[in-house]
mmCIF file of C-alpha atoms in Angstrom:
data_model
loop_
_atom_site.group_PDB
_atom_site.id
_atom_site.type_symbol
_atom_site.label_atom_id
_atom_site.label_comp_id
_atom_site.label_asym_id
_atom_site.label_seq_id
_atom_site.Cartn_x
_atom_site.Cartn_y
_atom_site.Cartn_z
ATOM 1 C CA GLY A 1 0.037 -0.168 0.226
ATOM 2 C CA PHE A 2 0.868 4.017 0.656
ATOM 3 C CA SER A 3 2.188 3.203 3.784
ATOM 4 C CA THR A 4 5.478 1.380 4.014
ATOM 5 C CA ASP A 5 6.190 2.171 7.651
ATOM 6 C CA ALA A 6 4.355 3.571 10.620
ATOM 7 C CA ALA A 7 5.735 7.007 10.540
ATOM 8 C CA LYS A 8 4.338 7.172 7.111
ATOM 9 C CA PHE A 9 1.006 5.990 7.829
ATOM 10 C CA ARG A 10 0.982 8.850 10.672
ATOM 11 C CA ASP A 11 1.642 11.542 8.145
ATOM 12 C CA PHE A 12 -0.727 10.098 5.709
ATOM 13 C CA ARG A 13 -3.581 10.388 8.737
ATOM 14 C CA GLU A 14 -2.369 13.925 9.482
ATOM 15 C CA LYS A 15 -2.722 15.110 6.490
ATOM 16 C CA GLU A 16 -5.833 13.071 5.537
ATOM 17 C CA ILE A 17 -7.485 15.026 9.292
ATOM 18 C CA LYS A 18 -6.074 18.255 8.039
ATOM 19 C CA HIS A 19 -7.797 18.173 4.619
ATOM 20 C CA GLY A 20 -10.794 16.996 6.170
ATOM 21 C CA ARG A 21 -11.135 19.874 8.441
ATOM 22 C CA LEU A 22 -10.409 22.203 5.541
ATOM 23 C CA ALA A 23 -13.083 20.484 3.766
ATOM 24 C CA MET A 24 -15.908 20.980 6.434
ATOM 25 C CA MET A 25 -15.317 24.333 7.171
ATOM 26 C CA GLY A 26 -15.216 24.795 3.149
ATOM 27 C CA ALA A 27 -18.179 22.979 1.830
ATOM 28 C CA LEU A 28 -19.758 25.210 5.285
ATOM 29 C CA GLY A 29 -18.287 28.231 3.938
ATOM 30 C CA MET A 30 -19.309 27.853 0.478
ATOM 31 C CA LEU A 31 -22.805 27.108 1.298
ATOM 32 C CA THR A 32 -23.189 30.365 3.929
ATOM 33 C CA GLN A 33 -21.344 32.612 1.169
ATOM 34 C CA SER A 34 -24.483 31.796 -1.158
ATOM 35 C CA LEU A 35 -26.614 32.642 1.474
ATOM 36 C CA VAL A 36 -24.826 35.813 3.571
ATOM 37 C CA GLN A 37 -22.741 38.150 2.377
ATOM 38 C CA LEU A 38 -20.782 41.061 4.365
ATOM 39 C CA PRO A 39 -20.753 44.344 4.030
ATOM 40 C CA GLY A 40 -18.726 45.551 1.065
ATOM 41 C CA MET A 41 -19.208 42.593 -0.686
ATOM 42 C CA GLU A 42 -22.073 43.735 -2.725
ATOM 43 C CA GLY A 43 -21.515 42.694 -6.223
ATOM 44 C CA VAL A 44 -19.297 39.790 -5.811
ATOM 45 C CA PRO A 45 -20.009 36.716 -7.077
ATOM 46 C CA LYS A 46 -21.686 34.109 -4.008
ATOM 47 C CA GLY A 47 -20.008 31.450 -6.186
ATOM 48 C CA VAL A 48 -16.788 30.153 -6.354
ATOM 49 C CA THR A 49 -15.411 32.727 -8.733
ATOM 50 C CA ALA A 50 -16.070 35.143 -6.042
ATOM 51 C CA CYS A 51 -12.116 34.755 -5.113
ATOM 52 C CA THR A 52 -11.495 36.584 -8.431
ATOM 53 C CA VAL A 53 -13.013 39.349 -8.367
ATOM 54 C CA GLY A 54 -12.244 43.105 -6.318
ATOM 55 C CA ASN A 55 -13.171 42.660 -2.791
ATOM 56 C CA GLY A 56 -13.614 39.065 -2.782
ATOM 57 C CA GLN A 57 -10.582 38.758 -4.067
ATOM 58 C CA THR A 58 -9.071 40.796 -1.170
ATOM 59 C CA GLY A 59 -11.002 38.570 1.468
ATOM 60 C CA PHE A 60 -9.809 35.647 -0.372
ATOM 61 C CA LEU A 61 -5.869 36.657 0.048
ATOM 62 C CA LEU A 62 -6.464 37.541 3.678
ATOM 63 C CA THR A 63 -7.904 34.467 4.312
ATOM 64 C CA ILE A 64 -5.190 32.402 2.726
ATOM 65 C CA GLY A 65 -3.057 34.821 4.800
ATOM 66 C CA ILE A 66 -4.440 33.997 8.315
ATOM 67 C CA ILE A 67 -4.570 30.538 7.195
ATOM 68 C CA ALA A 68 -0.550 30.152 6.602
ATOM 69 C CA ALA A 69 0.034 32.402 9.758
ATOM 70 C CA LEU A 70 -1.855 29.406 12.068
ATOM 71 C CA GLU A 71 -0.532 26.586 10.051
ATOM 72 C CA ALA A 72 3.038 28.280 10.191
ATOM 73 C CA ALA A 73 2.636 29.086 13.937
ATOM 74 C CA VAL A 74 -0.287 27.627 15.865
ATOM 75 C CA PHE A 75 -1.101 24.184 14.325
ATOM 76 C CA GLN A 76 2.172 22.168 14.862
ATOM 77 C CA GLN A 77 1.589 18.299 15.098
ATOM 78 C CA ASP A 78 3.067 16.872 18.714
ATOM 79 C CA PRO A 79 4.953 13.378 18.027
ATOM 80 C CA ASN A 80 3.985 12.457 21.148
ATOM 81 C CA LYS A 81 0.118 13.072 20.571
ATOM 82 C CA GLU A 82 -2.388 11.268 17.961
ATOM 83 C CA PRO A 83 -2.146 12.744 14.843
ATOM 84 C CA GLY A 84 -4.472 15.702 14.410
ATOM 85 C CA ASN A 85 -4.740 16.477 18.452
ATOM 86 C CA PHE A 86 -3.895 20.303 18.880
ATOM 87 C CA GLY A 87 -5.917 20.956 22.039
ATOM 88 C CA ASN A 88 -9.635 21.778 22.753
ATOM 89 C CA PRO A 89 -10.362 24.860 20.921
ATOM 90 C CA VAL A 90 -13.672 24.598 22.622
ATOM 91 C CA PRO A 91 -13.310 24.177 26.181
ATOM 92 C CA TRP A 92 -17.352 23.467 26.946
ATOM 93 C CA PHE A 93 -16.984 20.505 24.730
ATOM 94 C CA ASP A 94 -14.984 18.073 25.880
ATOM 95 C CA ASP A 95 -15.047 14.790 24.160
ATOM 96 C CA TYR A 96 -11.618 13.427 22.256
ATOM 97 C CA SER A 97 -12.667 9.787 22.344
ATOM 98 C CA ASP A 98 -12.100 7.214 19.748
ATOM 99 C CA GLU A 99 -15.666 7.283 18.910
ATOM 100 C CA MET A 100 -15.450 11.217 18.156
ATOM 101 C CA ARG A 101 -12.044 11.246 16.044
ATOM 102 C CA SER A 102 -13.552 8.449 14.010
ATOM 103 C CA LYS A 103 -16.598 10.534 13.385
ATOM 104 C CA GLU A 104 -14.419 13.464 12.517
ATOM 105 C CA LEU A 105 -12.680 11.412 10.275
ATOM 106 C CA ASN A 106 -15.405 10.172 8.274
ATOM 107 C CA ASN A 107 -17.057 13.631 8.241
ATOM 108 C CA GLY A 108 -14.250 14.884 6.707
ATOM 109 C CA ARG A 109 -13.251 12.134 4.129
ATOM 110 C CA ILE A 110 -17.055 13.009 3.141
ATOM 111 C CA ALA A 111 -16.652 16.689 2.739
ATOM 112 C CA MET A 112 -13.919 16.152 0.864
ATOM 113 C CA PHE A 113 -16.240 14.989 -1.595
ATOM 114 C CA SER A 114 -18.864 17.579 -0.877
ATOM 115 C CA ALA A 115 -16.043 20.246 -1.562
ATOM 116 C CA VAL A 116 -14.958 19.023 -4.828
ATOM 117 C CA GLY A 117 -18.606 18.925 -6.098
ATOM 118 C CA ILE A 118 -19.574 22.576 -4.753
ATOM 119 C CA ILE A 119 -16.513 23.545 -6.689
ATOM 120 C CA ALA A 120 -16.950 21.419 -9.819
ATOM 121 C CA SER A 121 -20.656 22.290 -10.144
ATOM 122 C CA SER A 122 -20.298 25.489 -9.551
ATOM 123 C CA LEU A 123 -17.494 26.205 -11.899
ATOM 124 C CA TYR A 124 -19.993 24.077 -14.482
ATOM 125 C CA THR A 125 -23.661 25.609 -14.474
ATOM 126 C CA GLY A 126 -22.421 29.338 -12.894
ATOM 127 C CA LYS A 127 -24.462 29.148 -9.974
ATOM 128 C CA ALA A 128 -23.832 29.220 -6.334
ATOM 129 C CA ALA A 129 -23.646 26.555 -3.879
ATOM 130 C CA ILE A 130 -27.310 26.858 -2.272
ATOM 131 C CA GLU A 131 -28.913 27.182 -6.089
ATOM 132 C CA GLN A 132 -27.251 23.955 -6.908
ATOM 133 C CA LEU A 133 -30.115 22.266 -4.635
ATOM 134 C CA GLY A 134 -33.319 23.733 -6.530
#
């Protein structure tokens, strides 16, 4: 298979969890941006092409910058913890059980397909994510 040893499997698992988390946020964000626009974003398309137009491009570049800073400074994997464990970001919800991690992994996998589907259909039809439903 792809994983020839435990270190390579761990590396792949870290990347799978990270991409799954990004896909969950991305899919939700694409649905949200097709319903709600921030002030100053009038005239920006509601689909995936928003990142290529005016204020949408500025917001996209700002978001990429924030993600890069968090990736470089905050989300550093501790080799003594299981892959994807960066501590608890929400202290009122403390459930990092095997079952919850399994749910996160599976939801991340389906979100990766969801995000690709939203992007592909939006580019093909020119419609925003929520418009694809009806």
